[in-house]
mmCIF file with all atom_site columns, C-alpha atoms in Angstrom:
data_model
loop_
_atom_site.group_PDB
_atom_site.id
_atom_site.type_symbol
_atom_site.label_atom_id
_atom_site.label_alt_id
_atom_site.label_comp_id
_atom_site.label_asym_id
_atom_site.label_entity_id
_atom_site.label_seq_id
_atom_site.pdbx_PDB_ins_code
_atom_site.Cartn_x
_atom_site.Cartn_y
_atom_site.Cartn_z
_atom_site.occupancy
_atom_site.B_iso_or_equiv
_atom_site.pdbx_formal_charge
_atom_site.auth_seq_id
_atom_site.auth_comp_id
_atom_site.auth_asym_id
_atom_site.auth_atom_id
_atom_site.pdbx_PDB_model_num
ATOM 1   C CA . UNK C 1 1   ? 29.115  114.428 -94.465 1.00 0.00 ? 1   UNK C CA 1
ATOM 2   C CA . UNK C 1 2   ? 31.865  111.673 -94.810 1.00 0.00 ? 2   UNK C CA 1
ATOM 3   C CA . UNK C 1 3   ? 30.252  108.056 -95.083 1.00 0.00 ? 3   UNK C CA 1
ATOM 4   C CA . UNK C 1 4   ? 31.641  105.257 -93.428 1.00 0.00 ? 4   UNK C CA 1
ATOM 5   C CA . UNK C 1 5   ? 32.902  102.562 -95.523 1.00 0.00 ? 5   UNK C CA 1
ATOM 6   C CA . UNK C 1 6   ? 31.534  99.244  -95.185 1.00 0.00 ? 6   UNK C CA 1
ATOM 7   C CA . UNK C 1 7   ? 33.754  97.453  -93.275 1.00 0.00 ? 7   UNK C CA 1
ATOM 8   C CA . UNK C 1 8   ? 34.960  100.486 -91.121 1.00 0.00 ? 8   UNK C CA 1
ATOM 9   C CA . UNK C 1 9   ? 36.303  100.011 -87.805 1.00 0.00 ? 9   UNK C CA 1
ATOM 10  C CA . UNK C 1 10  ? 33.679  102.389 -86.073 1.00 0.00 ? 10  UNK C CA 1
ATOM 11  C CA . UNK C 1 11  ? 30.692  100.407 -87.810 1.00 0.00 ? 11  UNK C CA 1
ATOM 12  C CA . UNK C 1 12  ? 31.741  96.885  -86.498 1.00 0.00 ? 12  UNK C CA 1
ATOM 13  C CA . UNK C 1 13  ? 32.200  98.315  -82.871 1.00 0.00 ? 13  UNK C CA 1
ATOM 14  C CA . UNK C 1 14  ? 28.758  100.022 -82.750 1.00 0.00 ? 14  UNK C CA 1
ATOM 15  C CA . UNK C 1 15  ? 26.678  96.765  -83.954 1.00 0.00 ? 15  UNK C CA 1
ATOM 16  C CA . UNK C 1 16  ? 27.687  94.616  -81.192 1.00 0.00 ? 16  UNK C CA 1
ATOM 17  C CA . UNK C 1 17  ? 26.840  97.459  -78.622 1.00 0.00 ? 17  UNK C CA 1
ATOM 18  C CA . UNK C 1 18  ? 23.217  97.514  -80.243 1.00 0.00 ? 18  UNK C CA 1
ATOM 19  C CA . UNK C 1 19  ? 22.256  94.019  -80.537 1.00 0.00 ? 19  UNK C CA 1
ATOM 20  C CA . UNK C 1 20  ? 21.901  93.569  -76.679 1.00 0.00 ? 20  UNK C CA 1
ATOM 21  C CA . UNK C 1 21  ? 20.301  96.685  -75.956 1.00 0.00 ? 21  UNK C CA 1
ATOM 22  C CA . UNK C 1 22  ? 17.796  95.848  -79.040 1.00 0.00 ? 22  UNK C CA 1
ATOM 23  C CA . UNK C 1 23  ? 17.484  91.912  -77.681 1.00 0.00 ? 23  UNK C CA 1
ATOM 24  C CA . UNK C 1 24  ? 16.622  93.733  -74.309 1.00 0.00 ? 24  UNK C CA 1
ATOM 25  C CA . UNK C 1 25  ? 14.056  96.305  -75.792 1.00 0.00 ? 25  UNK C CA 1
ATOM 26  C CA . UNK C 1 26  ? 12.658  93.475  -77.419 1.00 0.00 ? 26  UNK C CA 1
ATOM 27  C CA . UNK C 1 27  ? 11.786  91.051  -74.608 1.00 0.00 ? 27  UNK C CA 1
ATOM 28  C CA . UNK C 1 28  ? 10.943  93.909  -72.238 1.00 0.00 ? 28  UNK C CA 1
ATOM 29  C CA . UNK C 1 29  ? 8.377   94.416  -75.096 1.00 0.00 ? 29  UNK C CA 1
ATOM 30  C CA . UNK C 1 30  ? 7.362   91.013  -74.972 1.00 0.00 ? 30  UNK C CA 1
ATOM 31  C CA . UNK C 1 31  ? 6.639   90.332  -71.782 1.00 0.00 ? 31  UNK C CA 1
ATOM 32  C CA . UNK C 1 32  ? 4.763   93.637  -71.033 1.00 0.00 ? 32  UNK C CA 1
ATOM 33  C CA . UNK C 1 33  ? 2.392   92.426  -74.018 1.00 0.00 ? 33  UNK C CA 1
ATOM 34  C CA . UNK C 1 34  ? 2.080   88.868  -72.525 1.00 0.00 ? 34  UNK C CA 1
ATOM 35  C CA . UNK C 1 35  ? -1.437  88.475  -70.884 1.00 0.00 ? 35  UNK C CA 1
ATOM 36  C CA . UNK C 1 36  ? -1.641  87.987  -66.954 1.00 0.00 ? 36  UNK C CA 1
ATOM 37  C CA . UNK C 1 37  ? -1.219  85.432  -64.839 1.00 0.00 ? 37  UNK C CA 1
ATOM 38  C CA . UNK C 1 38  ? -4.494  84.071  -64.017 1.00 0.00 ? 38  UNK C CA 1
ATOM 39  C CA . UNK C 1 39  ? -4.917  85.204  -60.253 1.00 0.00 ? 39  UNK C CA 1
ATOM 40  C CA . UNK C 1 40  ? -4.739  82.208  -57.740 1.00 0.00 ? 40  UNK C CA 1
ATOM 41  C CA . UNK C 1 41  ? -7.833  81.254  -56.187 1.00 0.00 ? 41  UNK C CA 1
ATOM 42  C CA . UNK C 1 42  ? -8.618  81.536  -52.191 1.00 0.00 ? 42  UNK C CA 1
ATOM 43  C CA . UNK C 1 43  ? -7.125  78.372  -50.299 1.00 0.00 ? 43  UNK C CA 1
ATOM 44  C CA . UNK C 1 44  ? -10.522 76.848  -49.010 1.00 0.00 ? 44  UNK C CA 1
ATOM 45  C CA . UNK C 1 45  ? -11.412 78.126  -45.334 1.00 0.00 ? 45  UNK C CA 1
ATOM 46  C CA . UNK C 1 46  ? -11.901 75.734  -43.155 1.00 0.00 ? 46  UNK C CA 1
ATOM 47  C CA . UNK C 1 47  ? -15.670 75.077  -41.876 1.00 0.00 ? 47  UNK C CA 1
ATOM 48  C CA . UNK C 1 48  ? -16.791 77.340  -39.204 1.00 0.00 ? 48  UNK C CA 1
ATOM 49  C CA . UNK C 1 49  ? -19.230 75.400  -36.927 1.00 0.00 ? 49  UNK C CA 1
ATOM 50  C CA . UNK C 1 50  ? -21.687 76.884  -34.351 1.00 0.00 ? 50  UNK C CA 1
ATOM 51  C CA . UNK C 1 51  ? -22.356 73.391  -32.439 1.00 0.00 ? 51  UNK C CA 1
ATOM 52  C CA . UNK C 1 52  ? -19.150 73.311  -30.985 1.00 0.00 ? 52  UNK C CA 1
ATOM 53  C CA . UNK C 1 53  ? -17.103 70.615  -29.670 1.00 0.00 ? 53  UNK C CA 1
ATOM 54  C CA . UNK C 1 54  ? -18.456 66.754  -29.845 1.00 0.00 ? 54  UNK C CA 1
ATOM 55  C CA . UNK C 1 55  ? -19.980 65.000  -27.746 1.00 0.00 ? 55  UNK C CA 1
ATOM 56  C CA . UNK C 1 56  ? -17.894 63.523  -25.365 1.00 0.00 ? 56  UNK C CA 1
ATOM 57  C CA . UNK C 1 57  ? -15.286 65.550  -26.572 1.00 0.00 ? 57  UNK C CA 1
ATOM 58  C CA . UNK C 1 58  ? -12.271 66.475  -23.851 1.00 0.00 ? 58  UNK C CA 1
ATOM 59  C CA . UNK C 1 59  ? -13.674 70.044  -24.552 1.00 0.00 ? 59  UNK C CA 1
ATOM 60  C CA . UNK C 1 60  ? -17.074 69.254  -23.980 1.00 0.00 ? 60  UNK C CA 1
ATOM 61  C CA . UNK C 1 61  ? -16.186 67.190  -20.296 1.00 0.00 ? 61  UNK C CA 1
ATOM 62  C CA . UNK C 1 62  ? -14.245 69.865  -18.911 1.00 0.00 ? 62  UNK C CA 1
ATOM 63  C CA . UNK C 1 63  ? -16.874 72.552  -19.229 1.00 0.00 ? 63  UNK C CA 1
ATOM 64  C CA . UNK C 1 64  ? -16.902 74.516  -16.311 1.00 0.00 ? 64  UNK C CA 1
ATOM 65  C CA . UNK C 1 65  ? -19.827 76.181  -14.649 1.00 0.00 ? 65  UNK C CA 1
ATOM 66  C CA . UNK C 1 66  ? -20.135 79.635  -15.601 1.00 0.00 ? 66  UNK C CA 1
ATOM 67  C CA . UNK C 1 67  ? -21.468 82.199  -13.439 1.00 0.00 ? 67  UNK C CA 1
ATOM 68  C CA . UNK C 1 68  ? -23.075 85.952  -14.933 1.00 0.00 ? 68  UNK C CA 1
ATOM 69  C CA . UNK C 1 69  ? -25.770 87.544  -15.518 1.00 0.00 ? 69  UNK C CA 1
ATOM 70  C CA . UNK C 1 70  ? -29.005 85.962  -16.571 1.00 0.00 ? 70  UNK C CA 1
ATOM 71  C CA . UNK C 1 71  ? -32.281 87.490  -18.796 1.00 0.00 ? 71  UNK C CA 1
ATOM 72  C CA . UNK C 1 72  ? -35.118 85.992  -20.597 1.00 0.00 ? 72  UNK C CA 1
ATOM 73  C CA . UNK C 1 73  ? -36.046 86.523  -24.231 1.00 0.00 ? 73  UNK C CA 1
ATOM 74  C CA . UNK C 1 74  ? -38.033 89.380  -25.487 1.00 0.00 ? 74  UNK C CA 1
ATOM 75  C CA . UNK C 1 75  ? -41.512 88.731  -26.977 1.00 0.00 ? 75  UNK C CA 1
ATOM 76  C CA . UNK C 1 76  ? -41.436 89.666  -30.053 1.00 0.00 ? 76  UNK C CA 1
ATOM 77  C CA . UNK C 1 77  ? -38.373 86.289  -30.582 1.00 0.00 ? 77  UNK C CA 1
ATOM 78  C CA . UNK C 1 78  ? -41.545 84.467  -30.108 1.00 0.00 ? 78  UNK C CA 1
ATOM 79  C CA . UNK C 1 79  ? -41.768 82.346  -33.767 1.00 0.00 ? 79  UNK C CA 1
ATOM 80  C CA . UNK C 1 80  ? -38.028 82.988  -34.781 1.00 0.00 ? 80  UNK C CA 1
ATOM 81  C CA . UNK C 1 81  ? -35.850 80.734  -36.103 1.00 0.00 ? 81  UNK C CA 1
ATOM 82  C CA . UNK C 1 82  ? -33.037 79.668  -33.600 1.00 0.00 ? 82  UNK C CA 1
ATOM 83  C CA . UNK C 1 83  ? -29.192 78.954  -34.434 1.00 0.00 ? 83  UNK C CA 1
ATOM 84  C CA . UNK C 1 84  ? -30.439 75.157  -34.225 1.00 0.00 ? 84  UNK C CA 1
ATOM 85  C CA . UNK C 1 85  ? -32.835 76.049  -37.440 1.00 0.00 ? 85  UNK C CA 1
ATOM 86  C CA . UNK C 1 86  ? -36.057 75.286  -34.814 1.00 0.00 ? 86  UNK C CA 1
ATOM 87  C CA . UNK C 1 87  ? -38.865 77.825  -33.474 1.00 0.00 ? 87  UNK C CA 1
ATOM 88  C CA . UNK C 1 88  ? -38.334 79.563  -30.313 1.00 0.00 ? 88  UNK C CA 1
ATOM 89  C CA . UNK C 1 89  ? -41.760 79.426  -28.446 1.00 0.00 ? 89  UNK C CA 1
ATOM 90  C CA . UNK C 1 90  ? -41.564 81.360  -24.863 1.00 0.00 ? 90  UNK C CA 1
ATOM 91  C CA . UNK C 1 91  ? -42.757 77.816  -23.634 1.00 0.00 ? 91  UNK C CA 1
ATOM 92  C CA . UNK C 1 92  ? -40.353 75.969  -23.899 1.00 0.00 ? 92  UNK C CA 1
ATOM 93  C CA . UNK C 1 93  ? -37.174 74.985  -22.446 1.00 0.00 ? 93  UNK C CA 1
ATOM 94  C CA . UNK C 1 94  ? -34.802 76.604  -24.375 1.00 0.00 ? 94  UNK C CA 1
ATOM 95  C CA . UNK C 1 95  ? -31.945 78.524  -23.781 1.00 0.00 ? 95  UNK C CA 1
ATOM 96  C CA . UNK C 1 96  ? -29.105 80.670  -25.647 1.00 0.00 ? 96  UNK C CA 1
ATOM 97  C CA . UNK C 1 97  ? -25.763 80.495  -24.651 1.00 0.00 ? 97  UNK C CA 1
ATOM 98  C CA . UNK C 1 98  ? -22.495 82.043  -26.437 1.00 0.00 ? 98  UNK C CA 1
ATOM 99  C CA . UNK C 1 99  ? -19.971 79.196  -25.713 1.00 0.00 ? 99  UNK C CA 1
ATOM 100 C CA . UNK C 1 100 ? -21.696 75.933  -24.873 1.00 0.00 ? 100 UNK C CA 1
ATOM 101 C CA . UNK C 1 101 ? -22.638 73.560  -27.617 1.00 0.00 ? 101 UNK C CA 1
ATOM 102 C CA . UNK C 1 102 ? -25.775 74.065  -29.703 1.00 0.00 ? 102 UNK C CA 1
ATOM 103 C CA . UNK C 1 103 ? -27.715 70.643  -27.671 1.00 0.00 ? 103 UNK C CA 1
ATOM 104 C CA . UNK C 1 104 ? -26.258 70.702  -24.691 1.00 0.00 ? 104 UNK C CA 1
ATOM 105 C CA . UNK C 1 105 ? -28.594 70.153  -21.639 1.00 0.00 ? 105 UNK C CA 1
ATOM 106 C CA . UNK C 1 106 ? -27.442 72.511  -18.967 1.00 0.00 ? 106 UNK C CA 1
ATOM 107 C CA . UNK C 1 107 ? -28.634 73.501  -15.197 1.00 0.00 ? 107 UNK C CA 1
ATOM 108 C CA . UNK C 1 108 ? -29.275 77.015  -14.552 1.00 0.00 ? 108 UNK C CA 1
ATOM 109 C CA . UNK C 1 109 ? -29.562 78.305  -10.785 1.00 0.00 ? 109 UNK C CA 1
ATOM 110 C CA . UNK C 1 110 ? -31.025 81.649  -9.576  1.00 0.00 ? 110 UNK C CA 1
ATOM 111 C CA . UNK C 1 111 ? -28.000 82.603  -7.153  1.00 0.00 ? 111 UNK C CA 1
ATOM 112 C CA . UNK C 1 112 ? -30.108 84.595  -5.587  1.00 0.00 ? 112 UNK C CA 1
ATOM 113 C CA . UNK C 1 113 ? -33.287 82.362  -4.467  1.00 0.00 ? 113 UNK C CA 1
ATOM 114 C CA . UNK C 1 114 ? -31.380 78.979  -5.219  1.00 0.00 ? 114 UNK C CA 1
ATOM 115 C CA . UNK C 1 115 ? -34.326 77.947  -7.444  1.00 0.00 ? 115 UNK C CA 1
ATOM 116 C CA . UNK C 1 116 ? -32.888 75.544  -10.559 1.00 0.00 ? 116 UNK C CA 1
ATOM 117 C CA . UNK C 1 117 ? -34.093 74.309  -13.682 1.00 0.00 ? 117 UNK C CA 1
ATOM 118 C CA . UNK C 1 118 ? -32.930 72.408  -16.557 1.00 0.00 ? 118 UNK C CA 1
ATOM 119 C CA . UNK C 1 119 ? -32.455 73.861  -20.173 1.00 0.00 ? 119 UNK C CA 1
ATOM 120 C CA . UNK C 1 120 ? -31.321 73.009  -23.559 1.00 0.00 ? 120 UNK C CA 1
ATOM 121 C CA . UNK C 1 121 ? -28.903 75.260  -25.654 1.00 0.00 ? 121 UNK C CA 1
ATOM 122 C CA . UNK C 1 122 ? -30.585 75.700  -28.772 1.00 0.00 ? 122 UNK C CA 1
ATOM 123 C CA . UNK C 1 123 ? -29.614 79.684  -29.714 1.00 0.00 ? 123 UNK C CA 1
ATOM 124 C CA . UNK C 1 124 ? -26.610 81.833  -29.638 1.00 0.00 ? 124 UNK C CA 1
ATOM 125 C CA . UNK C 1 125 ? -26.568 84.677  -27.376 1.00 0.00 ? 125 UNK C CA 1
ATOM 126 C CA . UNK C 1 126 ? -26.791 86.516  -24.987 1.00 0.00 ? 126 UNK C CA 1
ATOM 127 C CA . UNK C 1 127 ? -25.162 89.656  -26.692 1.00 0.00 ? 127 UNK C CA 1
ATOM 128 C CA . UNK C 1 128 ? -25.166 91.780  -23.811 1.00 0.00 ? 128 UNK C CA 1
ATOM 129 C CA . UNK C 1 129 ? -21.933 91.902  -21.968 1.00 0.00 ? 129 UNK C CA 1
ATOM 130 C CA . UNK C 1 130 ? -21.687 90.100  -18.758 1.00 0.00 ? 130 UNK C CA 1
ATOM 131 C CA . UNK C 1 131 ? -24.502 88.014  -19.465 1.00 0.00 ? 131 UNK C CA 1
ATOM 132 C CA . UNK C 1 132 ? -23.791 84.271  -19.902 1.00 0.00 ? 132 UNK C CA 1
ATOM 133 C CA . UNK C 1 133 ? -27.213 82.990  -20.801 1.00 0.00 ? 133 UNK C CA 1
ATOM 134 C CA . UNK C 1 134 ? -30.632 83.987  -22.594 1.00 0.00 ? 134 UNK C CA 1
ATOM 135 C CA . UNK C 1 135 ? -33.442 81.411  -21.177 1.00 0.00 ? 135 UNK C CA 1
ATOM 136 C CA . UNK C 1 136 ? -37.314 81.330  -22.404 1.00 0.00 ? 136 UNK C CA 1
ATOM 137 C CA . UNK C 1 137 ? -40.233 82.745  -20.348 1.00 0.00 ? 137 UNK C CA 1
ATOM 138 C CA . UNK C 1 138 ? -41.433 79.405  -18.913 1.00 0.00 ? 138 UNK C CA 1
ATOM 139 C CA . UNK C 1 139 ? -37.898 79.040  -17.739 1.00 0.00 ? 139 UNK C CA 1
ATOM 140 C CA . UNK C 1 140 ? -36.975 82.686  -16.250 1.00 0.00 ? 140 UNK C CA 1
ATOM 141 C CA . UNK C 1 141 ? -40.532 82.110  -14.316 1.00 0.00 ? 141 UNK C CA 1
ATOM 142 C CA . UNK C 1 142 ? -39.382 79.225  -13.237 1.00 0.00 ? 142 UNK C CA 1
ATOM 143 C CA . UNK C 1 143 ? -36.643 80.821  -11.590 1.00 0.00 ? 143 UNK C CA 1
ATOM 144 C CA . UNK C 1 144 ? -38.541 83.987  -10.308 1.00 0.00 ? 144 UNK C CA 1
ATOM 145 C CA . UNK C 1 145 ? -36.779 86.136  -12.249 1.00 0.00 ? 145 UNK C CA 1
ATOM 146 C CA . UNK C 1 146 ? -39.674 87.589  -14.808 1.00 0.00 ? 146 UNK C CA 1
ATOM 147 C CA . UNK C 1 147 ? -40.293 90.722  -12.884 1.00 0.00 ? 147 UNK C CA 1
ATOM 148 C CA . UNK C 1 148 ? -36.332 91.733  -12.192 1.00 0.00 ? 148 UNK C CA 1
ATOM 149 C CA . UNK C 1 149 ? -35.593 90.976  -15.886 1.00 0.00 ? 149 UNK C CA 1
ATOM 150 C CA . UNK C 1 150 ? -32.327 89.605  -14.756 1.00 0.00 ? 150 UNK C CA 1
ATOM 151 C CA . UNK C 1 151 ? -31.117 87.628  -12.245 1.00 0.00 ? 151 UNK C CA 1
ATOM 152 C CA . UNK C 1 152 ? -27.292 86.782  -11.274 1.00 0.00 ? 152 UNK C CA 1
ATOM 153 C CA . UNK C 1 153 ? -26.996 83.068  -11.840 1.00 0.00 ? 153 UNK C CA 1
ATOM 154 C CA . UNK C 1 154 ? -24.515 79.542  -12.368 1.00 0.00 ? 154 UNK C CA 1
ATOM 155 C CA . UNK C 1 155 ? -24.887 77.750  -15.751 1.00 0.00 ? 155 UNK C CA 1
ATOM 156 C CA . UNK C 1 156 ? -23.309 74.237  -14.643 1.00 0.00 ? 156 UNK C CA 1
ATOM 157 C CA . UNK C 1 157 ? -23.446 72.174  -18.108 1.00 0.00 ? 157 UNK C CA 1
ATOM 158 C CA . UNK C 1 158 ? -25.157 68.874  -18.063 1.00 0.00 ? 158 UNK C CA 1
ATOM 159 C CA . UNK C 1 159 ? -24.741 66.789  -20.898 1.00 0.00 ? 159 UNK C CA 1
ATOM 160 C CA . UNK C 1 160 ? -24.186 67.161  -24.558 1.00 0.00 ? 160 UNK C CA 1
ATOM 161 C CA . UNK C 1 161 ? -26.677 65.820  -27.110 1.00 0.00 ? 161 UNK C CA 1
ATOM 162 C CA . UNK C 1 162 ? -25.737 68.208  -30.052 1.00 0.00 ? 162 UNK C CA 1
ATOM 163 C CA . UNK C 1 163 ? -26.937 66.704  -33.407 1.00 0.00 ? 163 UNK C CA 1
ATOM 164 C CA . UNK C 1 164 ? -24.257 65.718  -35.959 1.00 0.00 ? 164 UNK C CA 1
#
């Protein structure tokens, strides 16, 4: 095997092809060797609240009666906590609606014996479908609905005195 001499033409040429692909090799190296990126945290969400609109709110005055189904609370809800944080007794006035405000005072007829009576929302619910509203015993008595279990029914919304 011939040697190249040290200043041969084919030497120079081939040094300056390697340097670049060696600079290359070498910060490909580098960065795969770099530690992570710390991963971003989560934008904050913004607060989810169950008490809906404000009092007084243009939401709140344009609430519209809504007419459904009606049914009365279970026993056994008798000493649970309600989405309000209070006790449910069956004798009260209470009521569970999925879209009014958590405080609002609302008037619930019987559409079928025209007998009203005046709740408060304090509980989320009904979560049957085409029911709009879940009402205590005392209430659904009231109304002379106990022994149907349901009764169809217009929720007309009253006021709003939802706690801030």
């Amino acid at each position: 095997m011939r040697r190249l001499a040290r200043h041969s033409p084919a030497r120079t040429v081939f040094r300056p092809s390697l340097a670049p692909a060696a600079a290359g090799l070498l910060l490909l190296t580098a960065t795969a060797c770099a530690p992570a990126a710390p991963p971003q945290p989560e934008p904050p969400r913004p607060a989810v609240s169950d008490a809906g609109p404000p009092p007084g709110s243009a939401e709140n005055r344009g609430a519209r009666p809504q007419k459904g189904a009606a049914s009365f609370y279970a026993d056994h809800f008798e000493g649970k906590t309600m989405a309000n944080g209070e006790t449910f007794t069956q004798s009260s006035d209470s009521a569970a609606s999925k879209t009014l405000p958590l405080g609002t005072k609302a008037q619930v007829k019987n559409l079928e014996n025209g007998r009203t009576a005046v709740v408060t929302i304090e509980d989320r619910g009904p979560h049957v479908p085409g029911r709009v509203i879940d009402l205590s015993k005392k209430v659904a008595e009231r109304l002379d609905m106990v022994e149907d279990g349901t009764a169809p029914v217009e929720v007309k919304p009253l006021t709003n005195t939802a706690r801030r």
